[in-house]
Amino acid sequence: MISAFSISMTLKQHPVIWSAANLPHDAYQILSVPPPIGGVLVVCANSIHYHSQSTSCSLALNNFSSQPDGSPEIPKINFHVELDAAKATWLSNDIVMFSTKTGEMLLLTVVYDGRTVRRLDLMKSKASVISSGATTIGSSFFFLGSRLGDSLLVQYSCGVATSALPDLIDE
């Protein structure tokens, strides 16, 4: 279970703002989603869940992800991945990068329409070192610390990827 409280030290009250129950047993990390989206990502070994005051959505990462009884089916990605022991850092207010225990880098996009989060999209990126820590530095660098290999300071830019598929279809 996860709950968000409003803590008032002057009034000595702590009302519950929102709450979510029946989270998976393999949840191990909570990431605060930056403004203007807000809310939290609950990272599990086999799934990712977004929760806020107004909405919730989930993404299954493999066949081992579980869904609570009576809940709608969780959308699945088209490849198999596990996030146990993954390190995460925000690259922008809607994109978080995960570095997995195998050195694979994944990009999760929180699809936000200006009012509410619609879905979570996960895609593979490059491979890197097996990291023991990840952090964003400024708006164009992230650092992957590693105990097993060389640590990396990476410069990145966020942009829309273009596909060559329409050109191939025309030809």
Coordinates of N, CA, C and O in Angstrom, one line a residue:
M1 N 0.8 -1.2 0.0 CA 0.0 0.0 0.0 C 0.9 1.2 0.0 O 2.0 1.2 0.6
I2 N 0.4 2.3 -0.6 CA 1.1 3.6 -0.6 C 0.0 4.7 -0.3 O -1.1 4.6 -0.8
S3 N 0.4 5.6 0.5 CA -0.5 6.7 0.8 C 0.3 8.0 0.7 O 1.5 8.1 1.1
A4 N -0.4 9.1 0.3 CA 0.1 10.5 0.3 C -0.6 11.3 1.4 O -1.8 11.3 1.4
F5 N 0.1 11.9 2.2 CA -0.4 12.7 3.3 C -0.1 14.2 3.2 O 0.9 14.5 2.5
S6 N -0.9 15.0 3.7 CA -0.6 16.4 3.9 C -0.3 16.7 5.4 O -1.2 16.5 6.2
I7 N 1.0 17.0 5.7 CA 1.4 17.2 7.1 C 1.3 18.6 7.5 O 2.0 19.4 6.9
S8 N 0.5 19.0 8.5 CA 0.5 20.3 9.0 C 1.0 20.3 10.4 O 0.4 19.8 11.3
M9 N 2.2 20.9 10.6 CA 2.8 21.0 11.9 C 2.1 22.0 12.8 O 2.0 21.7 14.0
T10 N 1.5 23.0 12.2 CA 0.8 24.0 13.1 C -0.5 23.5 13.6 O -0.8 23.7 14.7
L11 N -1.2 22.8 12.7 CA -2.5 22.2 13.1 C -2.4 20.8 13.7 O -3.4 20.3 14.3
K12 N -1.2 20.2 13.6 CA -1.0 18.9 14.1 C -2.0 17.9 13.6 O -2.5 17.1 14.3
Q13 N -2.1 18.0 12.2 CA -3.0 17.1 11.5 C -2.3 16.5 10.3 O -1.3 17.1 9.8
H14 N -2.7 15.3 9.9 CA -2.1 14.7 8.7 C -3.2 13.9 7.9 O -3.2 12.7 7.9
P15 N -4.0 14.7 7.2 CA -5.1 14.0 6.4 C -4.5 13.3 5.2 O -3.5 13.7 4.6
V16 N -5.1 12.2 4.8 CA -4.7 11.4 3.7 C -5.2 12.1 2.4 O -6.4 12.3 2.3
I17 N -4.3 12.3 1.5 CA -4.7 13.0 0.2 C -5.2 11.9 -0.8 O -6.2 12.0 -1.4
W18 N -4.4 10.8 -0.9 CA -4.8 9.7 -1.8 C -4.1 8.4 -1.3 O -3.1 8.5 -0.5
S19 N -4.6 7.3 -1.7 CA -4.0 6.0 -1.3 C -4.2 5.0 -2.4 O -5.2 5.0 -3.1
A20 N -3.3 4.0 -2.5 CA -3.4 2.9 -3.4 C -3.0 1.6 -2.7 O -2.0 1.6 -2.0
A21 N -3.9 0.7 -2.8 CA -3.7 -0.6 -2.1 C -3.4 -1.7 -3.1 O -3.4 -1.5 -4.3
N22 N -3.0 -2.9 -2.7 CA -2.7 -4.1 -3.5 C -1.6 -3.9 -4.4 O -1.6 -4.3 -5.6
L23 N -0.5 -3.2 -4.0 CA 0.7 -3.1 -4.8 C 1.4 -4.5 -4.9 O 1.3 -5.3 -3.9
P24 N 2.1 -4.7 -5.9 CA 2.8 -6.0 -6.0 C 3.8 -6.2 -4.9 O 4.4 -5.3 -4.3
H25 N 4.1 -7.5 -4.5 CA 5.0 -7.8 -3.4 C 6.4 -7.5 -3.8 O 7.3 -7.4 -2.9
D26 N 6.7 -7.4 -5.1 CA 8.1 -7.1 -5.5 C 8.5 -5.6 -5.7 O 9.5 -5.3 -6.2
A27 N 7.6 -4.8 -5.2 CA 7.9 -3.3 -5.2 C 9.1 -3.0 -4.4 O 9.2 -3.4 -3.2
Y28 N 10.1 -2.2 -4.9 CA 11.3 -2.0 -4.1 C 11.7 -0.5 -4.2 O 12.6 -0.1 -3.5
Q29 N 11.1 0.3 -5.0 CA 11.5 1.7 -5.1 C 10.4 2.6 -5.5 O 9.5 2.2 -6.2
I30 N 10.4 3.8 -4.9 CA 9.4 4.9 -5.3 C 10.2 6.0 -5.8 O 11.1 6.5 -5.2
L31 N 9.7 6.5 -7.0 CA 10.3 7.7 -7.6 C 9.3 8.8 -7.7 O 8.2 8.6 -8.2
S32 N 9.7 9.9 -7.2 CA 8.8 11.1 -7.2 C 8.8 11.6 -8.7 O 9.9 11.9 -9.2
V33 N 7.6 11.8 -9.3 CA 7.5 12.3 -10.6 C 7.6 13.9 -10.6 O 6.8 14.5 -9.8
P34 N 8.5 14.5 -11.3 CA 8.7 15.9 -11.3 C 7.5 16.7 -11.8 O 6.7 16.2 -12.5
P35 N 7.4 18.0 -11.3 CA 6.3 18.8 -11.8 C 6.5 19.1 -13.3 O 7.6 19.0 -13.8
P36 N 5.4 19.3 -14.1 CA 4.1 19.5 -13.7 C 3.2 18.3 -13.5 O 2.1 18.4 -13.2
I37 N 3.8 17.1 -13.8 CA 3.0 15.9 -13.8 C 2.7 15.5 -12.3 O 1.5 15.3 -12.0
G38 N 3.7 15.3 -11.5 CA 3.5 15.0 -10.1 C 3.1 13.5 -10.0 O 3.0 12.7 -10.9
G39 N 2.9 13.1 -8.7 CA 2.6 11.7 -8.4 C 3.9 10.9 -8.2 O 5.0 11.5 -8.0
V40 N 3.8 9.6 -8.2 CA 4.9 8.7 -7.9 C 4.9 7.5 -8.9 O 3.9 7.1 -9.4
L41 N 6.1 7.0 -9.2 CA 6.3 5.7 -9.9 C 6.7 4.7 -8.8 O 7.6 4.9 -8.1
V42 N 6.0 3.6 -8.8 CA 6.3 2.5 -7.9 C 7.0 1.5 -8.8 O 6.4 0.9 -9.8
V43 N 8.3 1.3 -8.6 CA 9.1 0.4 -9.4 C 9.2 -1.0 -8.8 O 9.5 -1.1 -7.6
C44 N 8.8 -2.0 -9.5 CA 8.8 -3.4 -9.1 C 9.7 -4.2 -10.0 O 10.1 -3.7 -11.1
A45 N 10.1 -5.4 -9.6 CA 10.9 -6.2 -10.4 C 10.3 -6.6 -11.7 O 10.9 -6.6 -12.8
N46 N 9.0 -6.7 -11.7 CA 8.2 -7.2 -12.9 C 7.2 -6.2 -13.5 O 6.5 -6.6 -14.5
S47 N 7.1 -5.1 -12.9 CA 6.1 -4.1 -13.4 C 6.4 -2.7 -12.9 O 7.2 -2.5 -12.0
I48 N 5.8 -1.7 -13.5 CA 6.0 -0.3 -13.1 C 4.5 0.3 -12.9 O 3.7 0.0 -13.8
H49 N 4.3 1.0 -11.8 CA 3.0 1.6 -11.5 C 3.1 3.0 -11.3 O 4.0 3.5 -10.6
Y50 N 2.2 3.8 -11.9 CA 2.1 5.2 -11.6 C 0.9 5.5 -10.8 O -0.2 5.0 -11.1
H51 N 1.0 6.3 -9.8 CA -0.1 6.7 -8.9 C -0.1 8.2 -8.6 O 1.0 8.7 -8.4
S52 N -1.2 8.8 -8.6 CA -1.4 10.2 -8.2 C -2.8 10.4 -7.6 O -3.5 9.4 -7.5
Q53 N -3.1 11.6 -7.3 CA -4.4 11.9 -6.7 C -5.5 11.6 -7.7 O -6.6 11.2 -7.3
S54 N -5.2 11.8 -9.0 CA -6.3 11.7 -10.0 C -6.3 10.5 -10.8 O -7.3 10.1 -11.4
T55 N -5.2 9.8 -10.9 CA -5.2 8.6 -11.8 C -4.1 7.6 -11.4 O -3.2 7.9 -10.7
S56 N -4.2 6.4 -12.0 CA -3.3 5.3 -11.8 C -3.1 4.6 -13.1 O -4.1 4.4 -13.8
C57 N -1.9 4.1 -13.4 CA -1.7 3.2 -14.6 C -0.5 2.3 -14.3 O 0.3 2.6 -13.5
S58 N -0.4 1.3 -15.1 CA 0.6 0.3 -14.8 C 1.1 -0.2 -16.1 O 0.5 -0.1 -17.2
L59 N 2.3 -0.9 -16.1 CA 2.9 -1.5 -17.2 C 3.6 -2.8 -16.8 O 4.5 -2.8 -15.9
A60 N 3.2 -3.9 -17.4 CA 3.8 -5.2 -17.1 C 5.1 -5.4 -17.9 O 5.2 -5.0 -19.1
L61 N 6.2 -5.8 -17.3 CA 7.5 -5.9 -17.9 C 7.8 -7.4 -18.4 O 8.7 -7.5 -19.2
N62 N 7.1 -8.3 -17.9 CA 7.3 -9.7 -18.2 C 6.1 -10.6 -17.8 O 5.1 -10.0 -17.3
N63 N 6.2 -11.9 -18.0 CA 5.1 -12.8 -17.7 C 4.9 -13.0 -16.2 O 3.9 -13.6 -15.7
F64 N 5.9 -12.5 -15.4 CA 5.8 -12.8 -13.9 C 5.1 -11.6 -13.2 O 4.9 -11.7 -12.0
S65 N 4.7 -10.6 -13.9 CA 4.0 -9.5 -13.2 C 2.6 -10.0 -12.8 O 1.9 -10.7 -13.5
S66 N 2.2 -9.5 -11.6 CA 0.9 -9.9 -11.1 C 0.0 -8.7 -11.1 O 0.4 -7.5 -11.0
Q67 N -1.3 -8.9 -11.2 CA -2.3 -7.9 -11.1 C -3.3 -8.2 -9.9 O -3.6 -9.4 -9.7
P68 N -3.7 -7.2 -9.2 CA -4.7 -7.5 -8.1 C -6.0 -8.1 -8.6 O -6.4 -7.8 -9.8
D69 N -6.6 -8.9 -7.8 CA -7.9 -9.5 -8.2 C -8.9 -8.4 -8.5 O -9.0 -7.4 -7.8
G70 N -9.7 -8.5 -9.6 CA -10.7 -7.6 -9.9 C -10.2 -6.4 -10.7 O -11.0 -5.5 -11.1
S71 N -8.9 -6.2 -10.9 CA -8.4 -5.0 -11.6 C -8.3 -5.3 -13.1 O -8.2 -6.5 -13.5
P72 N -8.4 -4.3 -13.9 CA -8.2 -4.5 -15.4 C -6.9 -5.1 -15.7 O -5.9 -4.9 -15.0
E73 N -6.8 -5.7 -16.9 CA -5.5 -6.3 -17.3 C -4.5 -5.2 -17.5 O -4.8 -4.2 -18.1
I74 N -3.3 -5.5 -17.1 CA -2.2 -4.5 -17.2 C -1.5 -4.6 -18.6 O -1.2 -5.7 -19.1
P75 N -1.3 -3.5 -19.3 CA -0.7 -3.5 -20.6 C 0.7 -4.1 -20.5 O 1.4 -3.9 -19.5
K76 N 1.2 -4.8 -21.5 CA 2.5 -5.5 -21.5 C 3.4 -4.9 -22.6 O 2.9 -4.4 -23.6
I77 N 4.7 -4.9 -22.3 CA 5.6 -4.4 -23.4 C 5.9 -5.6 -24.3 O 5.6 -6.7 -23.9
N78 N 6.5 -5.3 -25.4 CA 6.8 -6.4 -26.4 C 8.1 -7.0 -26.3 O 8.6 -7.7 -27.2
F79 N 8.8 -6.8 -25.2 CA 10.1 -7.5 -24.9 C 10.1 -7.8 -23.4 O 9.3 -7.4 -22.6
H80 N 11.0 -8.7 -23.0 CA 11.1 -9.2 -21.6 C 12.2 -8.5 -20.9 O 13.4 -8.4 -21.4
V81 N 11.9 -7.9 -19.7 CA 12.9 -7.3 -18.9 C 12.6 -7.4 -17.4 O 11.4 -7.6 -17.1
E82 N 13.6 -7.4 -16.6 CA 13.3 -7.4 -15.2 C 14.1 -6.1 -14.6 O 15.2 -5.8 -15.0
L83 N 13.4 -5.4 -13.6 CA 14.0 -4.2 -13.1 C 14.5 -4.4 -11.7 O 14.8 -3.4 -11.0
D84 N 14.6 -5.7 -11.2 CA 15.2 -5.8 -9.8 C 16.6 -5.3 -9.8 O 17.4 -5.6 -10.7
A85 N 17.0 -4.5 -8.8 CA 18.3 -3.9 -8.7 C 18.6 -2.8 -9.8 O 19.7 -2.5 -9.9
A86 N 17.6 -2.4 -10.5 CA 17.8 -1.3 -11.5 C 18.0 0.0 -10.8 O 17.4 0.3 -9.8
K87 N 18.8 0.9 -11.4 CA 19.0 2.2 -10.9 C 18.3 3.2 -11.9 O 18.2 2.9 -13.1
A88 N 17.8 4.3 -11.3 CA 16.9 5.2 -12.2 C 17.3 6.6 -11.9 O 17.7 7.0 -10.8
T89 N 17.1 7.4 -13.0 CA 17.3 8.9 -12.9 C 16.4 9.5 -13.9 O 16.2 9.0 -15.0
W90 N 15.9 10.7 -13.6 CA 15.0 11.5 -14.5 C 15.8 12.2 -15.5 O 16.7 13.0 -15.1
L91 N 15.6 12.1 -16.8 CA 16.3 12.9 -17.8 C 15.5 14.1 -18.1 O 16.1 15.1 -18.6
S92 N 14.2 14.1 -18.0 CA 13.3 15.3 -18.2 C 12.1 15.1 -17.3 O 12.0 14.1 -16.5
N93 N 11.1 16.0 -17.3 CA 10.0 15.8 -16.4 C 9.1 14.6 -16.8 O 8.2 14.3 -16.0
D94 N 9.3 14.0 -17.9 CA 8.4 12.9 -18.3 C 9.2 11.6 -18.8 O 8.6 10.7 -19.2
I95 N 10.5 11.7 -18.7 CA 11.3 10.5 -19.1 C 12.3 10.1 -18.0 O 13.1 11.0 -17.5
V96 N 12.2 8.9 -17.6 CA 13.2 8.3 -16.6 C 14.0 7.2 -17.3 O 13.5 6.5 -18.1
M97 N 15.3 7.2 -17.0 CA 16.2 6.2 -17.5 C 16.5 5.2 -16.5 O 16.8 5.6 -15.3
F98 N 16.4 3.9 -16.8 CA 16.7 2.8 -15.9 C 18.0 2.2 -16.5 O 18.1 1.9 -17.7
S99 N 18.9 1.8 -15.6 CA 20.1 1.0 -15.9 C 19.9 -0.3 -15.1 O 19.8 -0.3 -13.9
T100 N 19.7 -1.4 -15.9 CA 19.4 -2.7 -15.3 C 20.6 -3.4 -14.7 O 21.8 -3.0 -15.0
K101 N 20.4 -4.5 -14.1 CA 21.5 -5.3 -13.5 C 22.3 -5.9 -14.5 O 23.4 -6.4 -14.2
T102 N 21.9 -6.0 -15.8 CA 22.7 -6.5 -16.9 C 23.4 -5.4 -17.7 O 24.0 -5.7 -18.7
G103 N 23.2 -4.2 -17.3 CA 23.8 -3.1 -18.1 C 23.0 -2.5 -19.2 O 23.4 -1.6 -19.9
E104 N 21.8 -3.0 -19.3 CA 20.9 -2.5 -20.4 C 20.3 -1.2 -19.9 O 20.0 -1.0 -18.7
M105 N 20.1 -0.2 -20.8 CA 19.5 1.1 -20.5 C 18.1 1.1 -21.1 O 18.0 0.8 -22.3
L106 N 17.1 1.5 -20.3 CA 15.8 1.6 -20.7 C 15.2 3.0 -20.5 O 15.6 3.6 -19.5
L107 N 14.4 3.5 -21.4 CA 13.7 4.8 -21.2 C 12.2 4.6 -21.0 O 11.6 4.0 -21.9
L108 N 11.7 5.1 -19.9 CA 10.3 5.1 -19.6 C 9.7 6.5 -19.8 O 10.2 7.4 -19.2
T109 N 8.7 6.6 -20.7 CA 8.0 7.8 -20.9 C 6.7 7.8 -20.2 O 5.9 6.9 -20.4
V110 N 6.5 8.8 -19.4 CA 5.2 9.0 -18.8 C 4.3 9.9 -19.7 O 4.6 11.0 -19.9
V111 N 3.4 9.2 -20.4 CA 2.6 9.9 -21.4 C 1.5 10.8 -20.7 O 0.6 10.2 -20.1
Y112 N 1.7 12.1 -20.8 CA 0.9 13.1 -20.1 C 0.2 14.0 -21.1 O 0.9 14.5 -22.0
D113 N -1.1 14.2 -21.0 CA -1.8 15.0 -21.9 C -2.1 16.4 -21.5 O -2.9 17.2 -22.0
G114 N -1.4 16.8 -20.4 CA -1.6 18.2 -19.8 C -2.5 18.2 -18.6 O -2.5 19.1 -17.8
R115 N -3.4 17.1 -18.5 CA -4.3 17.0 -17.3 C -4.0 15.8 -16.5 O -4.1 15.8 -15.3
T116 N -3.8 14.7 -17.2 CA -3.7 13.4 -16.5 C -2.7 12.5 -17.3 O -2.4 12.7 -18.5
V117 N -2.1 11.5 -16.6 CA -1.2 10.5 -17.2 C -2.1 9.5 -17.9 O -3.0 8.9 -17.3
R118 N -1.8 9.3 -19.2 CA -2.6 8.3 -20.0 C -2.0 6.9 -19.9 O -2.7 5.9 -19.9
R119 N -0.7 6.8 -20.0 CA 0.0 5.5 -20.1 C 1.5 5.6 -19.8 O 2.0 6.7 -19.8
L120 N 2.1 4.5 -19.7 CA 3.6 4.4 -19.5 C 4.1 3.7 -20.7 O 3.6 2.6 -21.1
D121 N 5.2 4.2 -21.4 CA 5.8 3.6 -22.5 C 7.3 3.3 -22.2 O 8.0 4.2 -21.7
L122 N 7.7 2.1 -22.4 CA 9.1 1.7 -22.1 C 9.8 1.2 -23.4 O 9.2 0.5 -24.2
M123 N 11.0 1.7 -23.7 CA 11.7 1.3 -24.8 C 13.2 1.1 -24.5 O 13.7 1.7 -23.5
K124 N 13.8 0.2 -25.2 CA 15.2 -0.1 -25.0 C 16.1 1.1 -25.6 O 15.7 1.7 -26.6
S125 N 17.2 1.3 -24.9 CA 18.2 2.3 -25.4 C 19.5 1.5 -25.6 O 19.4 0.4 -26.2
K126 N 20.6 2.0 -25.3 CA 21.9 1.4 -25.4 C 22.2 0.5 -24.2 O 21.5 0.5 -23.2
A127 N 23.3 -0.2 -24.4 CA 23.9 -0.9 -23.2 C 25.0 -0.1 -22.6 O 25.6 0.7 -23.3
S128 N 25.2 -0.3 -21.3 CA 26.3 0.4 -20.7 C 26.9 -0.5 -19.6 O 26.8 -1.7 -19.6
V129 N 27.6 0.2 -18.7 CA 28.2 -0.5 -17.6 C 27.1 -1.0 -16.6 O 26.0 -0.5 -16.6
I130 N 27.5 -2.0 -15.8 CA 26.6 -2.5 -14.7 C 26.7 -1.4 -13.6 O 27.8 -1.3 -13.0
S131 N 25.7 -0.7 -13.4 CA 25.8 0.5 -12.5 C 25.4 0.2 -11.1 O 24.5 -0.6 -10.8
S132 N 26.0 0.9 -10.2 CA 25.6 0.9 -8.8 C 24.9 2.1 -8.4 O 24.5 2.3 -7.2
G133 N 24.9 3.1 -9.3 CA 24.2 4.4 -9.0 C 24.0 5.2 -10.3 O 24.8 5.0 -11.2
A134 N 22.9 6.0 -10.3 CA 22.7 6.8 -11.5 C 22.1 8.1 -11.0 O 21.3 8.2 -10.1
T135 N 22.6 9.2 -11.6 CA 22.0 10.5 -11.3 C 22.1 11.5 -12.5 O 23.0 11.3 -13.3
T136 N 21.2 12.4 -12.6 CA 21.2 13.4 -13.6 C 22.0 14.6 -13.1 O 21.9 15.0 -11.9
I137 N 22.8 15.2 -14.0 CA 23.6 16.4 -13.6 C 23.2 17.5 -14.6 O 23.5 17.4 -15.8
G138 N 22.5 18.5 -14.2 CA 22.0 19.5 -15.1 C 21.0 19.0 -16.0 O 20.2 18.1 -15.7
S139 N 20.9 19.6 -17.2 CA 19.8 19.3 -18.1 C 20.4 18.5 -19.3 O 19.6 18.1 -20.2
S140 N 21.7 18.2 -19.3 CA 22.2 17.4 -20.5 C 23.2 16.4 -20.1 O 23.9 15.8 -21.0
F141 N 23.4 16.0 -18.9 CA 24.4 15.0 -18.5 C 23.7 14.0 -17.5 O 22.9 14.4 -16.7
F142 N 24.2 12.8 -17.5 CA 23.9 11.9 -16.4 C 25.1 11.1 -16.1 O 26.0 10.9 -17.0
F143 N 25.2 10.6 -14.9 CA 26.4 9.9 -14.4 C 25.9 8.5 -14.0 O 24.9 8.3 -13.3
L144 N 26.6 7.5 -14.5 CA 26.4 6.1 -14.1 C 27.7 5.6 -13.3 O 28.8 5.5 -13.9
G145 N 27.5 5.4 -12.0 CA 28.6 4.9 -11.2 C 28.7 3.4 -11.2 O 27.6 2.8 -11.2
S146 N 29.8 2.9 -11.3 CA 30.0 1.4 -11.3 C 31.1 0.9 -10.4 O 32.2 1.6 -10.4
R147 N 30.9 -0.2 -9.7 CA 31.9 -0.8 -9.0 C 32.7 -1.8 -9.8 O 33.8 -2.2 -9.4
L148 N 32.1 -2.3 -10.9 CA 32.6 -3.4 -11.6 C 33.4 -2.9 -12.9 O 34.2 -3.7 -13.4
G149 N 33.2 -1.7 -13.3 CA 33.8 -1.2 -14.5 C 34.0 0.3 -14.4 O 33.9 0.9 -13.3
D150 N 34.4 0.9 -15.5 CA 34.5 2.3 -15.6 C 33.2 3.0 -15.4 O 32.2 2.6 -16.0
S151 N 33.2 4.0 -14.5 CA 32.0 4.9 -14.4 C 31.9 5.8 -15.6 O 32.9 6.1 -16.3
L152 N 30.6 6.2 -16.0 CA 30.4 7.0 -17.2 C 29.7 8.3 -16.9 O 28.8 8.4 -16.1
L153 N 30.2 9.4 -17.5 CA 29.5 10.6 -17.5 C 29.1 10.8 -19.0 O 29.9 10.9 -19.9
V154 N 27.8 10.8 -19.2 CA 27.2 10.8 -20.5 C 26.5 12.1 -20.8 O 25.6 12.6 -20.0
Q155 N 26.7 12.7 -22.0 CA 26.0 13.9 -22.4 C 24.9 13.4 -23.3 O 25.1 12.5 -24.2
Y156 N 23.7 13.9 -23.1 CA 22.5 13.4 -23.9 C 21.7 14.6 -24.3 O 21.8 15.7 -23.8
S157 N 20.8 14.4 -25.2 CA 19.8 15.4 -25.6 C 18.5 14.7 -25.8 O 18.4 13.6 -26.3
C158 N 17.4 15.4 -25.4 CA 16.1 14.8 -25.6 C 15.5 15.3 -26.9 O 15.5 16.5 -27.2
G159 N 15.0 14.4 -27.7 CA 14.4 14.8 -29.0 C 13.5 13.7 -29.5 O 13.5 12.6 -28.9
V160 N 12.8 14.0 -30.5 CA 11.9 13.0 -31.1 C 12.6 12.2 -32.1 O 13.2 12.8 -33.0
A161 N 12.5 10.9 -32.0 CA 13.2 10.0 -32.9 C 12.4 10.0 -34.2 O 11.1 9.9 -34.2
T162 N 13.0 10.0 -35.3 CA 12.4 9.8 -36.6 C 12.6 8.5 -37.2 O 13.6 7.9 -37.0
S163 N 11.6 8.0 -37.9 CA 11.7 6.6 -38.4 C 12.0 6.7 -40.0 O 11.4 7.5 -40.7
A164 N 12.8 5.7 -40.5 CA 13.0 5.6 -41.9 C 11.9 4.7 -42.6 O 11.9 4.6 -43.8
L165 N 11.0 4.2 -41.8 CA 10.0 3.2 -42.3 C 9.1 3.9 -43.4 O 8.9 3.3 -44.4
P166 N 8.6 5.1 -43.2 CA 7.8 5.7 -44.3 C 8.5 5.9 -45.6 O 7.9 5.7 -46.6
D167 N 9.8 6.2 -45.5 CA 10.6 6.3 -46.8 C 10.7 5.0 -47.5 O 10.7 4.9 -48.7
L168 N 10.9 3.9 -46.7 CA 11.0 2.6 -47.3 C 9.7 2.1 -47.9 O 9.7 1.5 -49.0
I169 N 8.6 2.5 -47.3 CA 7.3 2.1 -47.9 C 7.1 2.8 -49.2 O 6.6 2.2 -50.1
D170 N 7.4 4.1 -49.3 CA 7.3 4.8 -50.5 C 8.1 4.2 -51.7 O 7.6 4.2 -52.8
E171 N 9.3 3.8 -51.4 CA 10.2 3.2 -52.4 C 9.7 1.8 -52.7 O 9.9 1.3 -53.8

